[in-house]
Amino acid sequence: MPPSPSGPAVLVDDRLNGALLSSRFIALRPLEPVLSRWIWAVLNSRAGQARRASLATGTTMASVKMPDLLEMGVPLPPLVEVQRLDGVLASIEAKTHREEEPSESTWWVTADLRLRDDWGIMLATPRPELLEDGEPLGSFVREMKPSRSTRSFEVPTELPGTLPVVDVSVLGGRPTRRWAAPQSTAVTLIAPGDLLISRVGEYSYATVAQRPAVADPGIFVLRLRDQSQGPALAHFLNGREGQTRRRMFLRGKTVPSLRRADIERFPIPAEALEFEGDVDPDVGLADQLEQVLWTA
């Protein structure tokens, strides 16, 4: 458990063998192993996050103390109900993992930077040839809409006639906290099937939109020529190789970001389009668990 009430609880399994636990985190071992995933789900649900937030203390950096956490009530249905939902919770938990990026070895490159306009890429990776490995992402895109700020007319709660504002935190799995009316001419509307990619930050958090929404300036909205390719493109952009390529284009030290031209140039290898998996839900982890735990 992280000290922050908004941080996700992590379920430890064989994939974390050999990992070290930071002294700032709390490790909990349930009396019954069958309850581990249930407790993980409760703590990460929207209701669980709200309960943890109510226990947090501190002004500069709120944190939940171990005695308070251990006193926190956890709803516990009959064991047969826990076992019935375990498969669904296991599927949701499995999608919270990412493959670990292997560390790059030290490399030396000799180049005349006066003759190159992409010297930043030369310094970012020992494999600049990846830029030529694949079809540019722009060739899959019919339209790339510029996102505009919604701050002047958004509301903090959902009202009739409003749509959720999708920003980087929402793409990263956090609940929606902003809504805006779609009638405004200043908004960038998201349609089901659009490919959404984070413009700022080291992670793409790519996903395929499954419902109408409004775009925050921190994301790119890509309307694809062939929407059936959306899940494969999102899967590659979120994967280890996609993240490696993303880092070649990042600019800015304080807040790294991508430009529109970077997205259009982003190379997609042919084998990435062979992915045949389902579209990952574009709903945050807390909301997914909220629906499964309390309405299933």
PDB file of C-alpha atoms in Angstrom:
ATOM      1  CA  MET A   1       0.000   0.000   0.000  1.00  0.00           C
ATOM      2  CA  PRO A   2       1.404   3.454  -0.880  1.00  0.00           C
ATOM      3  CA  PRO A   3       1.143   6.210   1.724  1.00  0.00           C
ATOM      4  CA  SER A   4      -0.842   8.424  -0.655  1.00  0.00           C
ATOM      5  CA  PRO A   5      -4.606   7.784  -0.483  1.00  0.00           C
ATOM      6  CA  SER A   6      -4.874   8.289  -4.260  1.00  0.00           C
ATOM      7  CA  GLY A   7      -2.049   5.875  -5.102  1.00  0.00           C
ATOM      8  CA  PRO A   8      -2.984   2.390  -6.322  1.00  0.00           C
ATOM      9  CA  ALA A   9      -2.591  -0.651  -4.115  1.00  0.00           C
ATOM     10  CA  VAL A  10      -0.406  -3.300  -5.762  1.00  0.00           C
ATOM     11  CA  LEU A  11      -1.105  -7.031  -5.619  1.00  0.00           C
ATOM     12  CA  VAL A  12       2.179  -8.916  -5.237  1.00  0.00           C
ATOM     13  CA  ASP A  13       2.558 -12.088  -7.277  1.00  0.00           C
ATOM     14  CA  ASP A  14       5.338 -14.100  -8.949  1.00  0.00           C
ATOM     15  CA  ARG A  15       6.087 -11.244 -11.331  1.00  0.00           C
ATOM     16  CA  LEU A  16       7.475  -9.271  -8.389  1.00  0.00           C
ATOM     17  CA  ASN A  17       9.759 -12.004  -7.077  1.00  0.00           C
ATOM     18  CA  GLY A  18      13.021 -10.404  -6.000  1.00  0.00           C
ATOM     19  CA  ALA A  19      11.569  -6.877  -5.808  1.00  0.00           C
ATOM     20  CA  LEU A  20      12.375  -4.673  -2.829  1.00  0.00           C
ATOM     21  CA  LEU A  21       9.751  -2.843  -0.799  1.00  0.00           C
ATOM     22  CA  SER A  22      10.262   0.858  -0.128  1.00  0.00           C
ATOM     23  CA  SER A  23      10.149   1.775   3.555  1.00  0.00           C
ATOM     24  CA  ARG A  24       7.407   4.302   2.756  1.00  0.00           C
ATOM     25  CA  PHE A  25       5.012   1.538   1.670  1.00  0.00           C
ATOM     26  CA  ILE A  26       3.001  -0.861   3.822  1.00  0.00           C
ATOM     27  CA  ALA A  27       2.978  -4.574   2.992  1.00  0.00           C
ATOM     28  CA  LEU A  28      -0.167  -6.439   4.053  1.00  0.00           C
ATOM     29  CA  ARG A  29      -0.490 -10.220   4.135  1.00  0.00           C
ATOM     30  CA  PRO A  30      -4.146 -11.357   4.461  1.00  0.00           C
ATOM     31  CA  LEU A  31      -4.953 -14.226   6.781  1.00  0.00           C
ATOM     32  CA  GLU A  32      -6.692 -16.005   3.904  1.00  0.00           C
ATOM     33  CA  PRO A  33      -4.884 -15.879   0.501  1.00  0.00           C
ATOM     34  CA  VAL A  34      -8.219 -16.110  -1.319  1.00  0.00           C
ATOM     35  CA  LEU A  35      -9.061 -12.649   0.043  1.00  0.00           C
ATOM     36  CA  SER A  36      -5.949 -10.927  -1.351  1.00  0.00           C
ATOM     37  CA  ARG A  37      -7.479  -9.961  -4.689  1.00  0.00           C
ATOM     38  CA  TRP A  38     -10.778  -8.956  -3.068  1.00  0.00           C
ATOM     39  CA  ILE A  39      -9.026  -6.579  -0.647  1.00  0.00           C
ATOM     40  CA  TRP A  40      -6.906  -5.216  -3.529  1.00  0.00           C
ATOM     41  CA  ALA A  41     -10.090  -4.480  -5.464  1.00  0.00           C
ATOM     42  CA  VAL A  42     -11.845  -2.802  -2.538  1.00  0.00           C
ATOM     43  CA  LEU A  43      -8.880  -0.536  -1.803  1.00  0.00           C
ATOM     44  CA  ASN A  44      -8.575   0.514  -5.459  1.00  0.00           C
ATOM     45  CA  SER A  45     -12.289   1.048  -6.084  1.00  0.00           C
ATOM     46  CA  ARG A  46     -13.700   4.559  -6.054  1.00  0.00           C
ATOM     47  CA  ALA A  47     -15.396   3.895  -2.706  1.00  0.00           C
ATOM     48  CA  GLY A  48     -12.151   2.480  -1.292  1.00  0.00           C
ATOM     49  CA  GLN A  49     -10.139   5.476  -2.472  1.00  0.00           C
ATOM     50  CA  ALA A  50     -12.680   7.821  -0.878  1.00  0.00           C
ATOM     51  CA  ARG A  51     -12.459   5.900   2.403  1.00  0.00           C
ATOM     52  CA  ARG A  52      -8.642   6.003   2.331  1.00  0.00           C
ATOM     53  CA  ALA A  53      -8.778   9.735   1.629  1.00  0.00           C
ATOM     54  CA  SER A  54     -10.942  10.235   4.722  1.00  0.00           C
ATOM     55  CA  LEU A  55      -8.257   8.527   6.816  1.00  0.00           C
ATOM     56  CA  ALA A  56      -5.373  10.588   5.415  1.00  0.00           C
ATOM     57  CA  THR A  57      -3.573  13.089   7.611  1.00  0.00           C
ATOM     58  CA  GLY A  58      -1.109  15.863   6.831  1.00  0.00           C
ATOM     59  CA  THR A  59      -1.441  19.140   4.930  1.00  0.00           C
ATOM     60  CA  THR A  60       1.559  19.294   2.599  1.00  0.00           C
ATOM     61  CA  MET A  61       1.503  15.593   1.683  1.00  0.00           C
ATOM     62  CA  ALA A  62      -1.515  13.604   2.854  1.00  0.00           C
ATOM     63  CA  SER A  63      -0.800  10.016   3.872  1.00  0.00           C
ATOM     64  CA  VAL A  64      -2.584   7.107   5.524  1.00  0.00           C
ATOM     65  CA  LYS A  65      -0.917   5.754   8.661  1.00  0.00           C
ATOM     66  CA  MET A  66      -0.715   1.996   9.195  1.00  0.00           C
ATOM     67  CA  PRO A  67      -2.844   1.917  12.415  1.00  0.00           C
ATOM     68  CA  ASP A  68      -5.629   3.794  10.636  1.00  0.00           C
ATOM     69  CA  LEU A  69      -5.375   1.551   7.592  1.00  0.00           C
ATOM     70  CA  LEU A  70      -5.630  -1.595   9.709  1.00  0.00           C
ATOM     71  CA  GLU A  71      -8.742  -0.202  11.420  1.00  0.00           C
ATOM     72  CA  MET A  72     -10.423   0.525   8.088  1.00  0.00           C
ATOM     73  CA  GLY A  73     -13.562  -1.526   7.567  1.00  0.00           C
ATOM     74  CA  VAL A  74     -13.589  -3.805   4.503  1.00  0.00           C
ATOM     75  CA  PRO A  75     -16.936  -5.169   3.231  1.00  0.00           C
ATOM     76  CA  LEU A  76     -16.760  -8.939   3.071  1.00  0.00           C
ATOM     77  CA  PRO A  77     -19.488 -10.962   1.327  1.00  0.00           C
ATOM     78  CA  PRO A  78     -19.826 -14.742   1.698  1.00  0.00           C
ATOM     79  CA  LEU A  79     -16.775 -16.658   0.506  1.00  0.00           C
ATOM     80  CA  VAL A  80     -18.729 -18.168  -2.407  1.00  0.00           C
ATOM     81  CA  GLU A  81     -19.405 -14.643  -3.702  1.00  0.00           C
ATOM     82  CA  VAL A  82     -15.713 -13.712  -3.421  1.00  0.00           C
ATOM     83  CA  GLN A  83     -14.792 -16.806  -5.399  1.00  0.00           C
ATOM     84  CA  ARG A  84     -17.453 -16.060  -8.027  1.00  0.00           C
ATOM     85  CA  LEU A  85     -15.990 -12.612  -8.726  1.00  0.00           C
ATOM     86  CA  ASP A  86     -12.358 -13.681  -8.467  1.00  0.00           C
ATOM     87  CA  GLY A  87     -12.010 -14.465 -12.175  1.00  0.00           C
ATOM     88  CA  VAL A  88     -13.372 -11.042 -13.190  1.00  0.00           C
ATOM     89  CA  LEU A  89     -11.107  -9.254 -10.710  1.00  0.00           C
ATOM     90  CA  ALA A  90      -8.114 -11.306 -11.893  1.00  0.00           C
ATOM     91  CA  SER A  91      -8.766 -10.183 -15.475  1.00  0.00           C
ATOM     92  CA  ILE A  92      -8.927  -6.530 -14.425  1.00  0.00           C
ATOM     93  CA  GLU A  93      -5.799  -6.808 -12.267  1.00  0.00           C
ATOM     94  CA  ALA A  94      -3.824  -8.478 -15.065  1.00  0.00           C
ATOM     95  CA  LYS A  95      -4.343  -5.423 -17.278  1.00  0.00           C
ATOM     96  CA  THR A  96      -2.622  -3.159 -14.729  1.00  0.00           C
ATOM     97  CA  HIS A  97       0.803  -4.688 -15.502  1.00  0.00           C
ATOM     98  CA  ARG A  98       3.355  -3.402 -17.965  1.00  0.00           C
ATOM     99  CA  GLU A  99       6.422  -5.196 -19.224  1.00  0.00           C
ATOM    100  CA  GLU A 100       9.581  -3.875 -17.632  1.00  0.00           C
ATOM    101  CA  GLU A 101      11.746  -1.880 -20.011  1.00  0.00           C
ATOM    102  CA  PRO A 102      15.270  -3.380 -20.248  1.00  0.00           C
ATOM    103  CA  SER A 103      18.013  -0.925 -19.384  1.00  0.00           C
ATOM    104  CA  GLU A 104      20.000   0.392 -22.300  1.00  0.00           C
ATOM    105  CA  SER A 105      23.748  -0.171 -22.256  1.00  0.00           C
ATOM    106  CA  THR A 106      26.104   2.776 -22.480  1.00  0.00           C
ATOM    107  CA  TRP A 107      26.907   3.765 -26.041  1.00  0.00           C
ATOM    108  CA  TRP A 108      29.120   6.211 -27.889  1.00  0.00           C
ATOM    109  CA  VAL A 109      28.129   7.940 -31.101  1.00  0.00           C
ATOM    110  CA  THR A 110      30.258  10.274 -33.162  1.00  0.00           C
ATOM    111  CA  ALA A 111      28.234  12.688 -35.266  1.00  0.00           C
ATOM    112  CA  ASP A 112      28.443  16.216 -36.598  1.00  0.00           C
ATOM    113  CA  LEU A 113      25.417  17.755 -34.900  1.00  0.00           C
ATOM    114  CA  ARG A 114      25.620  20.786 -37.198  1.00  0.00           C
ATOM    115  CA  LEU A 115      24.475  18.584 -40.067  1.00  0.00           C
ATOM    116  CA  ARG A 116      21.476  17.021 -38.304  1.00  0.00           C
ATOM    117  CA  ASP A 117      18.131  18.359 -37.159  1.00  0.00           C
ATOM    118  CA  ASP A 118      17.325  15.282 -35.059  1.00  0.00           C
ATOM    119  CA  TRP A 119      20.403  15.235 -32.832  1.00  0.00           C
ATOM    120  CA  GLY A 120      18.145  14.898 -29.774  1.00  0.00           C
ATOM    121  CA  ILE A 121      17.117  11.462 -31.033  1.00  0.00           C
ATOM    122  CA  MET A 122      20.764  10.497 -31.495  1.00  0.00           C
ATOM    123  CA  LEU A 123      21.324  11.289 -27.832  1.00  0.00           C
ATOM    124  CA  ALA A 124      18.168   9.505 -26.662  1.00  0.00           C
ATOM    125  CA  THR A 125      18.833   5.994 -27.939  1.00  0.00           C
ATOM    126  CA  PRO A 126      21.597   3.748 -29.245  1.00  0.00           C
ATOM    127  CA  ARG A 127      19.111   2.494 -31.888  1.00  0.00           C
ATOM    128  CA  PRO A 128      18.111   5.486 -34.031  1.00  0.00           C
ATOM    129  CA  GLU A 129      17.371   3.039 -36.858  1.00  0.00           C
ATOM    130  CA  LEU A 130      14.028   2.346 -35.133  1.00  0.00           C
ATOM    131  CA  LEU A 131      12.782   5.581 -36.685  1.00  0.00           C
ATOM    132  CA  GLU A 132      12.849   3.911 -40.090  1.00  0.00           C
ATOM    133  CA  ASP A 133      11.311   0.631 -38.918  1.00  0.00           C
ATOM    134  CA  GLY A 134       7.663   0.833 -39.882  1.00  0.00           C
ATOM    135  CA  GLU A 135       4.933   2.906 -41.479  1.00  0.00           C
ATOM    136  CA  PRO A 136       4.439   6.469 -40.156  1.00  0.00           C
ATOM    137  CA  LEU A 137       1.450   6.707 -37.827  1.00  0.00           C
ATOM    138  CA  GLY A 138       0.201   9.635 -39.893  1.00  0.00           C
ATOM    139  CA  SER A 139      -0.544   7.281 -42.782  1.00  0.00           C
ATOM    140  CA  PHE A 140      -3.188   5.541 -40.627  1.00  0.00           C
ATOM    141  CA  VAL A 141      -4.873   8.820 -39.664  1.00  0.00           C
ATOM    142  CA  ARG A 142      -7.687  10.518 -41.579  1.00  0.00           C
ATOM    143  CA  GLU A 143      -7.851  13.527 -39.272  1.00  0.00           C
ATOM    144  CA  MET A 144      -5.918  14.735 -36.229  1.00  0.00           C
ATOM    145  CA  LYS A 145      -7.921  17.254 -34.243  1.00  0.00           C
ATOM    146  CA  PRO A 146      -6.183  19.989 -32.224  1.00  0.00           C
ATOM    147  CA  SER A 147      -7.348  20.041 -28.614  1.00  0.00           C
ATOM    148  CA  ARG A 148      -8.410  23.289 -26.963  1.00  0.00           C
ATOM    149  CA  SER A 149      -8.686  24.317 -23.312  1.00  0.00           C
ATOM    150  CA  THR A 150     -12.039  23.780 -21.600  1.00  0.00           C
ATOM    151  CA  ARG A 151     -11.126  25.490 -18.332  1.00  0.00           C
ATOM    152  CA  SER A 152     -13.352  28.533 -18.858  1.00  0.00           C
ATOM    153  CA  PHE A 153     -16.609  26.591 -19.169  1.00  0.00           C
ATOM    154  CA  GLU A 154     -16.079  23.174 -17.557  1.00  0.00           C
ATOM    155  CA  VAL A 155     -17.824  22.030 -14.370  1.00  0.00           C
ATOM    156  CA  PRO A 156     -16.528  19.793 -11.529  1.00  0.00           C
ATOM    157  CA  THR A 157     -19.599  17.532 -11.466  1.00  0.00           C
ATOM    158  CA  GLU A 158     -21.544  15.753 -14.178  1.00  0.00           C
ATOM    159  CA  LEU A 159     -24.619  17.721 -15.247  1.00  0.00           C
ATOM    160  CA  PRO A 160     -27.317  16.908 -17.827  1.00  0.00           C
ATOM    161  CA  GLY A 161     -26.030  17.618 -21.303  1.00  0.00           C
ATOM    162  CA  THR A 162     -22.330  17.547 -20.380  1.00  0.00           C
ATOM    163  CA  LEU A 163     -19.608  15.141 -21.521  1.00  0.00           C
ATOM    164  CA  PRO A 164     -16.526  13.970 -19.580  1.00  0.00           C
ATOM    165  CA  VAL A 165     -13.270  15.801 -20.272  1.00  0.00           C
ATOM    166  CA  VAL A 166     -10.570  13.260 -21.128  1.00  0.00           C
ATOM    167  CA  ASP A 167      -7.113  14.360 -20.010  1.00  0.00           C
ATOM    168  CA  VAL A 168      -3.841  12.549 -19.347  1.00  0.00           C
ATOM    169  CA  SER A 169      -4.917  11.423 -15.867  1.00  0.00           C
ATOM    170  CA  VAL A 170      -8.101   9.872 -17.274  1.00  0.00           C
ATOM    171  CA  LEU A 171      -6.078   8.068 -19.954  1.00  0.00           C
ATOM    172  CA  GLY A 172      -3.843   6.835 -17.126  1.00  0.00           C
ATOM    173  CA  GLY A 173      -6.799   5.234 -15.341  1.00  0.00           C
ATOM    174  CA  ARG A 174      -7.952   7.900 -12.899  1.00  0.00           C
ATOM    175  CA  PRO A 175     -11.648   8.829 -12.565  1.00  0.00           C
ATOM    176  CA  THR A 176     -13.089  11.733 -14.542  1.00  0.00           C
ATOM    177  CA  ARG A 177     -13.103  14.975 -12.542  1.00  0.00           C
ATOM    178  CA  ARG A 178     -14.186  17.508 -15.190  1.00  0.00           C
ATOM    179  CA  TRP A 179     -17.164  17.822 -17.533  1.00  0.00           C
ATOM    180  CA  ALA A 180     -18.005  20.257 -20.330  1.00  0.00           C
ATOM    181  CA  ALA A 181     -20.935  21.037 -22.614  1.00  0.00           C
ATOM    182  CA  PRO A 182     -20.308  19.707 -26.142  1.00  0.00           C
ATOM    183  CA  GLN A 183     -22.198  22.609 -27.762  1.00  0.00           C
ATOM    184  CA  SER A 184     -19.310  25.040 -27.298  1.00  0.00           C
ATOM    185  CA  THR A 185     -17.404  25.802 -30.476  1.00  0.00           C
ATOM    186  CA  ALA A 186     -14.125  25.758 -28.522  1.00  0.00           C
ATOM    187  CA  VAL A 187     -14.220  22.068 -27.561  1.00  0.00           C
ATOM    188  CA  THR A 188     -12.657  19.169 -29.422  1.00  0.00           C
ATOM    189  CA  LEU A 189     -15.171  16.328 -29.497  1.00  0.00           C
ATOM    190  CA  ILE A 190     -14.124  12.689 -29.181  1.00  0.00           C
ATOM    191  CA  ALA A 191     -16.136  10.103 -31.078  1.00  0.00           C
ATOM    192  CA  PRO A 192     -16.223   6.327 -30.433  1.00  0.00           C
ATOM    193  CA  GLY A 193     -13.410   4.684 -32.382  1.00  0.00           C
ATOM    194  CA  ASP A 194     -10.995   7.636 -32.135  1.00  0.00           C
ATOM    195  CA  LEU A 195      -7.453   6.799 -31.040  1.00  0.00           C
ATOM    196  CA  LEU A 196      -6.421   8.877 -28.009  1.00  0.00           C
ATOM    197  CA  ILE A 197      -2.750   9.411 -27.151  1.00  0.00           C
ATOM    198  CA  SER A 198      -1.180  11.426 -24.361  1.00  0.00           C
ATOM    199  CA  ARG A 199       0.669  14.489 -25.674  1.00  0.00           C
ATOM    200  CA  VAL A 200       2.544  15.144 -22.420  1.00  0.00           C
ATOM    201  CA  GLY A 201       4.487  12.747 -20.209  1.00  0.00           C
ATOM    202  CA  GLU A 202       6.650   9.710 -20.795  1.00  0.00           C
ATOM    203  CA  TYR A 203       3.748   7.263 -21.257  1.00  0.00           C
ATOM    204  CA  SER A 204       1.381   7.265 -24.198  1.00  0.00           C
ATOM    205  CA  TYR A 205      -1.650   5.839 -22.317  1.00  0.00           C
ATOM    206  CA  ALA A 206      -3.111   5.152 -25.757  1.00  0.00           C
ATOM    207  CA  THR A 207      -6.689   3.923 -25.896  1.00  0.00           C
ATOM    208  CA  VAL A 208      -9.593   3.641 -28.302  1.00  0.00           C
ATOM    209  CA  ALA A 209     -12.520   5.863 -27.312  1.00  0.00           C
ATOM    210  CA  GLN A 210     -15.692   3.925 -26.626  1.00  0.00           C
ATOM    211  CA  ARG A 211     -18.069   6.821 -25.857  1.00  0.00           C
ATOM    212  CA  PRO A 212     -18.428  10.509 -26.758  1.00  0.00           C
ATOM    213  CA  ALA A 213     -16.256  12.888 -24.729  1.00  0.00           C
ATOM    214  CA  VAL A 214     -14.366  16.179 -24.830  1.00  0.00           C
ATOM    215  CA  ALA A 215     -10.582  16.308 -25.309  1.00  0.00           C
ATOM    216  CA  ASP A 216      -8.172  18.157 -23.045  1.00  0.00           C
ATOM    217  CA  PRO A 217      -5.186  19.913 -24.696  1.00  0.00           C
ATOM    218  CA  GLY A 218      -2.915  17.304 -23.134  1.00  0.00           C
ATOM    219  CA  ILE A 219      -4.022  14.558 -25.521  1.00  0.00           C
ATOM    220  CA  PHE A 220      -4.067  13.928 -29.265  1.00  0.00           C
ATOM    221  CA  VAL A 221      -7.319  12.841 -30.932  1.00  0.00           C
ATOM    222  CA  LEU A 222      -6.655  10.711 -34.022  1.00  0.00           C
ATOM    223  CA  ARG A 223      -9.526   9.763 -36.326  1.00  0.00           C
ATOM    224  CA  LEU A 224      -8.340   6.659 -38.121  1.00  0.00           C
ATOM    225  CA  ARG A 225      -8.877   5.709 -41.739  1.00  0.00           C
ATOM    226  CA  ASP A 226      -9.620   2.154 -40.591  1.00  0.00           C
ATOM    227  CA  GLN A 227     -11.065   2.027 -37.066  1.00  0.00           C
ATOM    228  CA  SER A 228     -10.511  -1.726 -36.871  1.00  0.00           C
ATOM    229  CA  GLN A 229      -6.768  -1.000 -36.545  1.00  0.00           C
ATOM    230  CA  GLY A 230      -7.297   1.087 -33.401  1.00  0.00           C
ATOM    231  CA  PRO A 231      -6.821  -1.722 -30.828  1.00  0.00           C
ATOM    232  CA  ALA A 232      -3.585  -2.893 -32.493  1.00  0.00           C
ATOM    233  CA  LEU A 233      -2.166   0.630 -32.655  1.00  0.00           C
ATOM    234  CA  ALA A 234      -3.064   1.336 -29.025  1.00  0.00           C
ATOM    235  CA  HIS A 235      -1.574  -1.988 -27.908  1.00  0.00           C
ATOM    236  CA  PHE A 236       1.724  -1.222 -29.653  1.00  0.00           C
ATOM    237  CA  LEU A 237       1.924   2.373 -28.399  1.00  0.00           C
ATOM    238  CA  ASN A 238       1.384   1.191 -24.820  1.00  0.00           C
ATOM    239  CA  GLY A 239       3.887  -1.646 -25.107  1.00  0.00           C
ATOM    240  CA  ARG A 240       7.590  -1.741 -24.364  1.00  0.00           C
ATOM    241  CA  GLU A 241       8.717  -1.095 -27.931  1.00  0.00           C
ATOM    242  CA  GLY A 242       6.208   1.707 -28.393  1.00  0.00           C
ATOM    243  CA  GLN A 243       7.369   3.450 -25.224  1.00  0.00           C
ATOM    244  CA  THR A 244      10.993   3.148 -26.377  1.00  0.00           C
ATOM    245  CA  ARG A 245      10.150   4.908 -29.621  1.00  0.00           C
ATOM    246  CA  ARG A 246       8.071   7.542 -27.835  1.00  0.00           C
ATOM    247  CA  ARG A 247      11.048   8.589 -25.739  1.00  0.00           C
ATOM    248  CA  MET A 248      12.995   9.396 -28.929  1.00  0.00           C
ATOM    249  CA  PHE A 249      10.549  12.198 -29.698  1.00  0.00           C
ATOM    250  CA  LEU A 250      10.025  13.684 -26.231  1.00  0.00           C
ATOM    251  CA  ARG A 251      10.991  17.319 -25.842  1.00  0.00           C
ATOM    252  CA  GLY A 252      11.163  19.449 -22.725  1.00  0.00           C
ATOM    253  CA  LYS A 253      12.861  18.790 -19.401  1.00  0.00           C
ATOM    254  CA  THR A 254      10.212  19.804 -16.858  1.00  0.00           C
ATOM    255  CA  VAL A 255       7.181  18.541 -18.768  1.00  0.00           C
ATOM    256  CA  PRO A 256       8.232  16.279 -21.662  1.00  0.00           C
ATOM    257  CA  SER A 257       5.822  16.406 -24.577  1.00  0.00           C
ATOM    258  CA  LEU A 258       5.288  15.455 -28.217  1.00  0.00           C
ATOM    259  CA  ARG A 259       4.532  17.636 -31.207  1.00  0.00           C
ATOM    260  CA  ARG A 260       1.934  16.925 -33.877  1.00  0.00           C
ATOM    261  CA  ALA A 261       4.744  16.274 -36.358  1.00  0.00           C
ATOM    262  CA  ASP A 262       6.201  13.660 -33.990  1.00  0.00           C
ATOM    263  CA  ILE A 263       2.920  11.733 -33.934  1.00  0.00           C
ATOM    264  CA  GLU A 264       2.639  11.841 -37.720  1.00  0.00           C
ATOM    265  CA  ARG A 265       6.205  10.528 -38.038  1.00  0.00           C
ATOM    266  CA  PHE A 266       5.915   7.862 -35.309  1.00  0.00           C
ATOM    267  CA  PRO A 267       6.931   4.510 -36.914  1.00  0.00           C
ATOM    268  CA  ILE A 268       4.535   1.554 -36.580  1.00  0.00           C
ATOM    269  CA  PRO A 269       6.072  -1.822 -37.569  1.00  0.00           C
ATOM    270  CA  ALA A 270       3.965  -4.112 -39.742  1.00  0.00           C
ATOM    271  CA  GLU A 271       3.876  -6.879 -37.128  1.00  0.00           C
ATOM    272  CA  ALA A 272       2.165  -4.531 -34.651  1.00  0.00           C
ATOM    273  CA  LEU A 273      -0.992  -4.667 -36.790  1.00  0.00           C
ATOM    274  CA  GLU A 274      -1.206  -8.441 -36.297  1.00  0.00           C
ATOM    275  CA  PHE A 275      -2.554  -7.943 -32.759  1.00  0.00           C
ATOM    276  CA  GLU A 276      -6.064  -9.397 -32.504  1.00  0.00           C
ATOM    277  CA  GLY A 277      -6.938  -8.705 -28.877  1.00  0.00           C
ATOM    278  CA  ASP A 278      -9.974  -6.847 -27.595  1.00  0.00           C
ATOM    279  CA  VAL A 279     -10.125  -3.129 -27.000  1.00  0.00           C
ATOM    280  CA  ASP A 280      -9.043  -2.306 -23.459  1.00  0.00           C
ATOM    281  CA  PRO A 281     -11.802  -0.500 -21.520  1.00  0.00           C
ATOM    282  CA  ASP A 282     -11.433   3.281 -21.536  1.00  0.00           C
ATOM    283  CA  VAL A 283     -12.797   3.420 -17.993  1.00  0.00           C
ATOM    284  CA  GLY A 284     -10.440   4.046 -15.073  1.00  0.00           C
ATOM    285  CA  LEU A 285      -9.482   1.215 -12.725  1.00  0.00           C
ATOM    286  CA  ALA A 286     -11.455   2.706  -9.823  1.00  0.00           C
ATOM    287  CA  ASP A 287     -14.657   2.865 -11.872  1.00  0.00           C
ATOM    288  CA  GLN A 288     -14.186  -0.642 -13.292  1.00  0.00           C
ATOM    289  CA  LEU A 289     -13.849  -2.069  -9.792  1.00  0.00           C
ATOM    290  CA  GLU A 290     -16.715   0.044  -8.491  1.00  0.00           C
ATOM    291  CA  GLN A 291     -19.050  -1.485 -11.035  1.00  0.00           C
ATOM    292  CA  VAL A 292     -17.892  -5.073 -10.479  1.00  0.00           C
ATOM    293  CA  LEU A 293     -17.819  -4.999  -6.676  1.00  0.00           C
ATOM    294  CA  TRP A 294     -21.059  -3.240  -5.901  1.00  0.00           C
ATOM    295  CA  THR A 295     -23.319  -4.005  -8.864  1.00  0.00           C
ATOM    296  CA  ALA A 296     -22.247  -7.512 -10.003  1.00  0.00           C
TER     297      ALA A 296
END
